Each structure stands twice: as structure tokens, then as C-alpha cells.
mmCIF file of N, CA and C in Angstrom:
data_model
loop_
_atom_site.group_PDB
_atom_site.id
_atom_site.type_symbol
_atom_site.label_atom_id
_atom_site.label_comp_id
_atom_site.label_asym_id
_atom_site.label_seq_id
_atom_site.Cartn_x
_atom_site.Cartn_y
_atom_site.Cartn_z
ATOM 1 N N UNK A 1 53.928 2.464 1.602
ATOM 2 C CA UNK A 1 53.086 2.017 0.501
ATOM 3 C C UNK A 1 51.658 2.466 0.800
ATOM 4 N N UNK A 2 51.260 3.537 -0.070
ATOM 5 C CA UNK A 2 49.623 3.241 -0.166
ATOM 6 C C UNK A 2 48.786 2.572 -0.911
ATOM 7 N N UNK A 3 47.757 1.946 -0.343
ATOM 8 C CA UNK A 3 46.849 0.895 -0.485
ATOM 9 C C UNK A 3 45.684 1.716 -0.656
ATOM 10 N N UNK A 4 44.783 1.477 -1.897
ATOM 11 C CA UNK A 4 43.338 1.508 -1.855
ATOM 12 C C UNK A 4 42.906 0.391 -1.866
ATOM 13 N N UNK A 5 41.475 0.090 -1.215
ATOM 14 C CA UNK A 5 40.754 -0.802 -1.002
ATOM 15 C C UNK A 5 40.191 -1.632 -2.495
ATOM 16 N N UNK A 6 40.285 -2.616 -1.970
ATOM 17 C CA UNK A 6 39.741 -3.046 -3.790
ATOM 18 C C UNK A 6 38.491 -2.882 -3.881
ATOM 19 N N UNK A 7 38.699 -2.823 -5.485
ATOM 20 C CA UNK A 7 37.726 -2.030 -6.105
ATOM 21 C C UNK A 7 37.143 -2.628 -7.116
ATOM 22 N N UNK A 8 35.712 -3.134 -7.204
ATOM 23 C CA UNK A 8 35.459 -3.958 -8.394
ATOM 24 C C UNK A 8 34.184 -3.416 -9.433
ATOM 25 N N UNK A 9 34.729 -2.113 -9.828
ATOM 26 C CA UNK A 9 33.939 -1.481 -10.904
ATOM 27 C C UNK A 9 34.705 -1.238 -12.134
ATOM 28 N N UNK A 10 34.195 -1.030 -12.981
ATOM 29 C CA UNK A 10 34.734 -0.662 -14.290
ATOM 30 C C UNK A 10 35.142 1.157 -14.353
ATOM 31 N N UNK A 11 36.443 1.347 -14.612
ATOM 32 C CA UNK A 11 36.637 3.390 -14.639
ATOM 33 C C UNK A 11 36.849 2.766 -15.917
ATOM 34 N N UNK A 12 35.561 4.093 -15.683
ATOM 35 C CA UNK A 12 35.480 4.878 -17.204
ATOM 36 C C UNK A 12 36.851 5.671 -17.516
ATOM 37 N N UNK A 13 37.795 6.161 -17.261
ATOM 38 C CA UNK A 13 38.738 7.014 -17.426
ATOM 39 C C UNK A 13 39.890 5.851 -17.594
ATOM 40 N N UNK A 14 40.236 4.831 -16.867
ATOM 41 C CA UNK A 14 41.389 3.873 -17.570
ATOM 42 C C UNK A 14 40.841 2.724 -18.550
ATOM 43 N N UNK A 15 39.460 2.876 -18.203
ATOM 44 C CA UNK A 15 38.527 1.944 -19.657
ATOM 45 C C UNK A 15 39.336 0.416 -19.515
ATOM 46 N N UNK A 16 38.971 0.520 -18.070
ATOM 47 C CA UNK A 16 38.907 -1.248 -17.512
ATOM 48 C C UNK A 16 38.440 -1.736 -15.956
ATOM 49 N N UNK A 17 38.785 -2.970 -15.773
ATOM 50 C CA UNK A 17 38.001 -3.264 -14.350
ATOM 51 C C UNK A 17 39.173 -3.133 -13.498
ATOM 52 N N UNK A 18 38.784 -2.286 -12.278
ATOM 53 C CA UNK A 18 40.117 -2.070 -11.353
ATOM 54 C C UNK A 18 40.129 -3.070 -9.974
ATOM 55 N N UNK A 19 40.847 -3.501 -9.992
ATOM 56 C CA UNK A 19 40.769 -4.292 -8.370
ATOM 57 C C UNK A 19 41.359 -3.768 -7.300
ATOM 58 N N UNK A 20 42.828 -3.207 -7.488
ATOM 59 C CA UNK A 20 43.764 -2.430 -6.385
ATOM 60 C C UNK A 20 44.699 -1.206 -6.986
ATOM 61 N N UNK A 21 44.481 -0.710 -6.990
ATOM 62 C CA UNK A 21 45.607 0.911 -6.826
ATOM 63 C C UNK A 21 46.378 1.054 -5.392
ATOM 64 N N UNK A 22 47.862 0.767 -6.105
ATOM 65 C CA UNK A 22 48.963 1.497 -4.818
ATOM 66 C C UNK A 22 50.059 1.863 -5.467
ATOM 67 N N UNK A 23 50.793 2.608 -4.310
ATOM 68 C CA UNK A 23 51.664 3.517 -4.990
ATOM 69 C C UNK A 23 53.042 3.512 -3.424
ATOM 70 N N UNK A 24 53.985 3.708 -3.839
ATOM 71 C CA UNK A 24 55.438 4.064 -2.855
ATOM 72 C C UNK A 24 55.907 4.942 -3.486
ATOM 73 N N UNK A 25 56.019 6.232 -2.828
ATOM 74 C CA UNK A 25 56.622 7.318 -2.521
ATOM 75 C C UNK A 25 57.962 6.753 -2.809
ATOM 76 N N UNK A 26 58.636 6.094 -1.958
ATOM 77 C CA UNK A 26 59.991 6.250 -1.158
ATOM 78 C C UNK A 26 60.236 5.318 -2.558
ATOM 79 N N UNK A 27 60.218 4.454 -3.565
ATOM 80 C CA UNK A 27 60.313 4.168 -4.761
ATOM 81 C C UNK A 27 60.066 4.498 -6.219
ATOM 82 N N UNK A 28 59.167 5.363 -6.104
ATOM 83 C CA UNK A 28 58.302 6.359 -7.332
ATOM 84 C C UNK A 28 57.834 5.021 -8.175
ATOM 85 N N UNK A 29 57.252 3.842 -7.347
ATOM 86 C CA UNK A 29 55.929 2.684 -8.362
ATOM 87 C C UNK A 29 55.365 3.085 -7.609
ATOM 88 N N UNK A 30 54.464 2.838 -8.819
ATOM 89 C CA UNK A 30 52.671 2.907 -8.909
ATOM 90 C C UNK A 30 52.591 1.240 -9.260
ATOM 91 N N UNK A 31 51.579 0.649 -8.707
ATOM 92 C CA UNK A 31 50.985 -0.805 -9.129
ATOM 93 C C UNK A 31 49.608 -0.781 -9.104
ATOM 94 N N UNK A 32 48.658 -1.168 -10.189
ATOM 95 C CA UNK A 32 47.742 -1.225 -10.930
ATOM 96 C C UNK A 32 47.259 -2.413 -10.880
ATOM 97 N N UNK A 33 46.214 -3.083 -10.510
ATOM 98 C CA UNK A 33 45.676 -4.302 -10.659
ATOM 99 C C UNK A 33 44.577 -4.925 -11.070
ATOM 100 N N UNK A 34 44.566 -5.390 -12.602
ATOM 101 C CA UNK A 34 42.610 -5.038 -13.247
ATOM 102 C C UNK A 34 42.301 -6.990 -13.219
ATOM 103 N N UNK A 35 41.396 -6.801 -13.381
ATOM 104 C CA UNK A 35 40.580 -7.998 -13.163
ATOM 105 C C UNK A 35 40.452 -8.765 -14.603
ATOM 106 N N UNK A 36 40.793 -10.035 -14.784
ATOM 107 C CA UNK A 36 41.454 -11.014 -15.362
ATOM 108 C C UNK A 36 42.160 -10.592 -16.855
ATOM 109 N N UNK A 37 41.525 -10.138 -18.150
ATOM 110 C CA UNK A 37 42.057 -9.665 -19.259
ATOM 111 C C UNK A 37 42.066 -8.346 -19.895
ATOM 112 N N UNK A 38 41.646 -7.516 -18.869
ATOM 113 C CA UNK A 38 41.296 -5.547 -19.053
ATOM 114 C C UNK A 38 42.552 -5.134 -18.708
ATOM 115 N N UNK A 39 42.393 -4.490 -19.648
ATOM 116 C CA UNK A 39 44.361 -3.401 -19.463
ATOM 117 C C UNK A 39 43.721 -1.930 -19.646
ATOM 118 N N UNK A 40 44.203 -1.331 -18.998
ATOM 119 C CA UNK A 40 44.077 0.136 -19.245
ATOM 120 C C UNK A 40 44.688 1.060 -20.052
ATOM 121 N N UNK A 41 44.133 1.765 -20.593
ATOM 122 C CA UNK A 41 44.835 2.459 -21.499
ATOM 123 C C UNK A 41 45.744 3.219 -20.713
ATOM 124 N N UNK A 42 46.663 3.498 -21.626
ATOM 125 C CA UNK A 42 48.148 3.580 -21.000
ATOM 126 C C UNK A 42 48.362 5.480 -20.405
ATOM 127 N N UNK A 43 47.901 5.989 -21.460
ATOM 128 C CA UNK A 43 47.462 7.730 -20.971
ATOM 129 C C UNK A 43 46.968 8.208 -19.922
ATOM 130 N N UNK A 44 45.776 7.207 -19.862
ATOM 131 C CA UNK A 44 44.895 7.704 -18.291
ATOM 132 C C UNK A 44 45.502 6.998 -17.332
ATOM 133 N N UNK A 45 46.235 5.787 -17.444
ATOM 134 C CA UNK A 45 46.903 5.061 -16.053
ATOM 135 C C UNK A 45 48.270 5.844 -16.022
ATOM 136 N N UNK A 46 49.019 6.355 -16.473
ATOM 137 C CA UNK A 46 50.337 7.864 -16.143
ATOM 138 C C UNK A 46 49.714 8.498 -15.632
ATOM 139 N N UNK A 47 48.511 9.453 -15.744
ATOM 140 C CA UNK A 47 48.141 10.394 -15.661
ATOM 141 C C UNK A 47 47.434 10.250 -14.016
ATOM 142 N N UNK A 48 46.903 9.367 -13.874
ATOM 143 C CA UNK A 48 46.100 9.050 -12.602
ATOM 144 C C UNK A 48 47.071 8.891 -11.462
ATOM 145 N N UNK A 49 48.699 8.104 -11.853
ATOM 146 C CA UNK A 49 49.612 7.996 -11.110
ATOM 147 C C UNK A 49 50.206 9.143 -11.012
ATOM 148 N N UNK A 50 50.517 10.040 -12.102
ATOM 149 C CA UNK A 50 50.952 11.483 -11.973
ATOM 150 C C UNK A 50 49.928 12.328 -10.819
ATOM 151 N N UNK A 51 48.981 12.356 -10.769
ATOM 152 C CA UNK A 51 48.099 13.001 -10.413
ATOM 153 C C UNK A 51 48.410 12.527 -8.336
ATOM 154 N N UNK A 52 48.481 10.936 -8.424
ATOM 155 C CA UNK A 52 48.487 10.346 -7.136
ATOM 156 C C UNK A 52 49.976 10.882 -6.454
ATOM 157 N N UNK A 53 50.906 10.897 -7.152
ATOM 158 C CA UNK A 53 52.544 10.834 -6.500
ATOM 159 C C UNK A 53 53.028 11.895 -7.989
ATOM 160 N N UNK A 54 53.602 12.604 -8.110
ATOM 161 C CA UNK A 54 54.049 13.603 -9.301
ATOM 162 C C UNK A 54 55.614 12.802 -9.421
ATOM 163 N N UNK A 55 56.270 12.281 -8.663
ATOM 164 C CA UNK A 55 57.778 11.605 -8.840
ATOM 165 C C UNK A 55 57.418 10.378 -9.758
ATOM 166 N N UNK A 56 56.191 9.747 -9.436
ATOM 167 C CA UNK A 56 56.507 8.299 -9.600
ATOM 168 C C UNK A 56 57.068 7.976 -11.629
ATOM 169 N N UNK A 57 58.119 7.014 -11.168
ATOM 170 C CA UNK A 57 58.762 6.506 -12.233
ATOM 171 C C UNK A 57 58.487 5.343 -12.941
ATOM 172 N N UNK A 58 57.857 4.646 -12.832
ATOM 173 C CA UNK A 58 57.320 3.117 -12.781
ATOM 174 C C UNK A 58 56.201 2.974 -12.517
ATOM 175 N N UNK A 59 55.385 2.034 -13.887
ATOM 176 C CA UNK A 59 54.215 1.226 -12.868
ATOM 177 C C UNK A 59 53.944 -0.075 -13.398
ATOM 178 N N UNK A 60 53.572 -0.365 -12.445
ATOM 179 C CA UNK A 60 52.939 -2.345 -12.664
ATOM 180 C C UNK A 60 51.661 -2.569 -12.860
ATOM 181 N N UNK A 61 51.296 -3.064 -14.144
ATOM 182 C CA UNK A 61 50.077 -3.659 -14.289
ATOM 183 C C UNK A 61 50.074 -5.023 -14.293
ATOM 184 N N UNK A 62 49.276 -5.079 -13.269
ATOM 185 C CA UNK A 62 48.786 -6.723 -13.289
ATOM 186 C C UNK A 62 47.498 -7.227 -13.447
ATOM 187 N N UNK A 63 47.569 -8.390 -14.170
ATOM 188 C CA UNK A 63 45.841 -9.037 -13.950
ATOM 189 C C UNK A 63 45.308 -9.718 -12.622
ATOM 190 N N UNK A 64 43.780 -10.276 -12.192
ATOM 191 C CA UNK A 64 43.922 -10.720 -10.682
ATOM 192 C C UNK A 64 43.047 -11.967 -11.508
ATOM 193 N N UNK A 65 43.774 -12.902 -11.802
ATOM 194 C CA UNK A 65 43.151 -14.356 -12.476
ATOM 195 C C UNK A 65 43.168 -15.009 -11.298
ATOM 196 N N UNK A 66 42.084 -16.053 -11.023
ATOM 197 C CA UNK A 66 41.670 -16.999 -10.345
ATOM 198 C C UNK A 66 42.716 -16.923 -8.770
ATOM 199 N N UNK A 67 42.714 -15.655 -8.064
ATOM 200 C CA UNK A 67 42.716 -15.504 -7.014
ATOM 201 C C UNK A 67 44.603 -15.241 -6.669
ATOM 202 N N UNK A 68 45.557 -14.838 -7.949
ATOM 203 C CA UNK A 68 46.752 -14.575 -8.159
ATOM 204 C C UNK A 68 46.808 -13.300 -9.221
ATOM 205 N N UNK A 69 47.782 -12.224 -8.603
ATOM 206 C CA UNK A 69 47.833 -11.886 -9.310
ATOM 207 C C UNK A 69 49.061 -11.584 -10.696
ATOM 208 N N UNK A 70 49.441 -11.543 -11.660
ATOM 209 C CA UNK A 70 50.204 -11.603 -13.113
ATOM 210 C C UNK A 70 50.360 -10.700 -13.429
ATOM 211 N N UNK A 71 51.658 -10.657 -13.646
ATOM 212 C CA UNK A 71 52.361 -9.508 -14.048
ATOM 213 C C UNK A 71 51.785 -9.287 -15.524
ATOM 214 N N UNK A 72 51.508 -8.043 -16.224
ATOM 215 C CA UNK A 72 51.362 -7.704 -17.669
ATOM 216 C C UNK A 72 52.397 -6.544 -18.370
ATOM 217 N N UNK A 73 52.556 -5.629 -17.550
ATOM 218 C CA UNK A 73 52.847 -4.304 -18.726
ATOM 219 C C UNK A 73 53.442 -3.638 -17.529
ATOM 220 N N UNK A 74 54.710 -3.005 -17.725
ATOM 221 C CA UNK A 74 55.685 -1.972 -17.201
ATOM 222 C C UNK A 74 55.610 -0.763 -17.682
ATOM 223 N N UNK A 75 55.104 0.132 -17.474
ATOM 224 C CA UNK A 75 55.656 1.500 -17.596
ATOM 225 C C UNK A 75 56.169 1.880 -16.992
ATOM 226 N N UNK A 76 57.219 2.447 -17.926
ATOM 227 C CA UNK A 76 58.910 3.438 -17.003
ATOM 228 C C UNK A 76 59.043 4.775 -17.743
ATOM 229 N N UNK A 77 59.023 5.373 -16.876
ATOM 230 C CA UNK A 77 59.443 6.456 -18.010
ATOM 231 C C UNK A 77 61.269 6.673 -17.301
ATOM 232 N N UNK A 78 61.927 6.877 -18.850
ATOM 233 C CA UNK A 78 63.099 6.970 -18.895
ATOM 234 C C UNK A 78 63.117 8.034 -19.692
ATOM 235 N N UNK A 79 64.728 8.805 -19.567
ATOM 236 C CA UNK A 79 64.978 10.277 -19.847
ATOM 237 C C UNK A 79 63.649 10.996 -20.278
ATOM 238 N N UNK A 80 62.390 11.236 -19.589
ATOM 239 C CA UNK A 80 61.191 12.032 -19.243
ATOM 240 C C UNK A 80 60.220 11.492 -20.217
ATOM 241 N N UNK A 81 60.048 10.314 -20.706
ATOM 242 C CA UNK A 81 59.493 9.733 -21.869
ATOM 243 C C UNK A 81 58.841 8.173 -21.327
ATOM 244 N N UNK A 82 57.654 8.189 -21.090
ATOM 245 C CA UNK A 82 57.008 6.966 -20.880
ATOM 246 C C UNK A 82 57.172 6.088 -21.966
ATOM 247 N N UNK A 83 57.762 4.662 -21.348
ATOM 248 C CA UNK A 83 57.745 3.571 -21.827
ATOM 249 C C UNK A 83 57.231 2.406 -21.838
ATOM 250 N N UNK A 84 56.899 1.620 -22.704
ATOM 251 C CA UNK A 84 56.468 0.323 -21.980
ATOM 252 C C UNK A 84 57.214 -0.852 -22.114
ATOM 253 N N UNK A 85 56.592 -2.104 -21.394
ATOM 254 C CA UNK A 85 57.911 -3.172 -21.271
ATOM 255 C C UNK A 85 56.377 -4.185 -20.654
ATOM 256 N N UNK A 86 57.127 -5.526 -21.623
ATOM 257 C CA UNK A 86 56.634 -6.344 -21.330
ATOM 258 C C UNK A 86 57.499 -7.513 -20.866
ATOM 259 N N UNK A 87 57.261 -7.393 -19.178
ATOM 260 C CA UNK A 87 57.988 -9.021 -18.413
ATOM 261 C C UNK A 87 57.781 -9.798 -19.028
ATOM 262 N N UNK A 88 59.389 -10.692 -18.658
ATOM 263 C CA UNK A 88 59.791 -11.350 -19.493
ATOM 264 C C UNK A 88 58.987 -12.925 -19.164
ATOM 265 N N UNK A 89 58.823 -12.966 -17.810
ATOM 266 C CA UNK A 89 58.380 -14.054 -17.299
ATOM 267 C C UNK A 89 56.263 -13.559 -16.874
ATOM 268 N N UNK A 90 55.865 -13.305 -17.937
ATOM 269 C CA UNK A 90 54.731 -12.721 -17.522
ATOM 270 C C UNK A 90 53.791 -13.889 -16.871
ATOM 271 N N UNK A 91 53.367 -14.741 -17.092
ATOM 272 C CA UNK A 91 52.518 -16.184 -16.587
ATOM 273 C C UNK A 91 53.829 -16.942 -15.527
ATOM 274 N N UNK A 92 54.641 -16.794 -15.185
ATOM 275 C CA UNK A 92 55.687 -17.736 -14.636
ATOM 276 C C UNK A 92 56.197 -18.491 -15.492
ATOM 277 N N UNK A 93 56.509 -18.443 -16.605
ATOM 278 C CA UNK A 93 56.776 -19.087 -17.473
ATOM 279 C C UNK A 93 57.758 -18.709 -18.536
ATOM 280 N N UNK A 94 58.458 -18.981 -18.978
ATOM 281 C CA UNK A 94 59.522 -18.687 -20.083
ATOM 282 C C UNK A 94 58.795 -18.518 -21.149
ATOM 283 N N UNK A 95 59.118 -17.409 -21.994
ATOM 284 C CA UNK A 95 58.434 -17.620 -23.328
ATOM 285 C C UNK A 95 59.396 -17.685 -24.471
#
């Protein structure tokens, strides 16, 4: 697993606040982690993971609310076509 150091600026290029970027090779996720209600646009966060690992298949966006972080938004790309997916249990909670 690689780890970047957190990070608490706003990219201009995923047009939100980033806290952690990592990524596994040996899994092809990428995990994404923005700071409490900023999501990134979905183009530049493929593209940044494409750019980091060219395999990766998956990624996790999460928010980092009050010192936990929450699952938000799945991208998968399936038969060569990015998708998204929203967990089912996103807050711990049934919806």
C-alpha cells in the first residue's frame, strides 16, 4: 500500500479538499480521502489514479468527519467503463 502524507489543501484539479491519497498495486484500489462534504469530480480523480498505478480498478472516496473516516462513492470500472456506486451502508447505517 502506498501512503501519501496528509494533505490539507484544496486541488485545484479534483476541485476539493484532500486529506490522504493511497493506492495497492497488488489490488488495483485507489482510496481518496476529502475533508468533511467535498467530493471530487469524478474525471480528474480516474485520471490522477490512472496516472498513479495504470491497472488500478477501483476507488474509494471517503469523507474525514470529526476524526472518522465515511465511506461516499465507489468507482469501478467494469468491462473498461468507469462506474459509480454508492455504499450501501454509507454513515453505518441502513438506509
Amino acid at each position: 500500500m502506498m501512503a501519501h502524507p496528509p494533505i490539507s489543501s484544496y486541488d485545484m484539479k479534483l476541485q476539493c479538499y484532500v486529506r490522504e491519497i493511497s493506492y495497492c498495486s497488488e489490488t488495483g484500489t485507489g482510496m481518496l480521502v476529502t475533508y468533511a462534504d467535498t467530493c471530487p469530480d469524478m474525471s480528474a480523480c480516474i485520471q490522477m489514479f490512472e496516472e498513479l498505478m495504470p491497472t488500478v480498478a477501483e476507488i474509494w472516496v471517503s469523507h474525514w468527519i470529526s476524526g472518522v473516516t465515511v465511506m461516499n462513492t465507489v468507482y469501478r470500472r467494469l468491462d473498461g467503463k468507469w462506474r459509480v456506486f454508492v455504499p450501501k451502508f454509507r454513515s453505518g447505517k441502513r438506509r
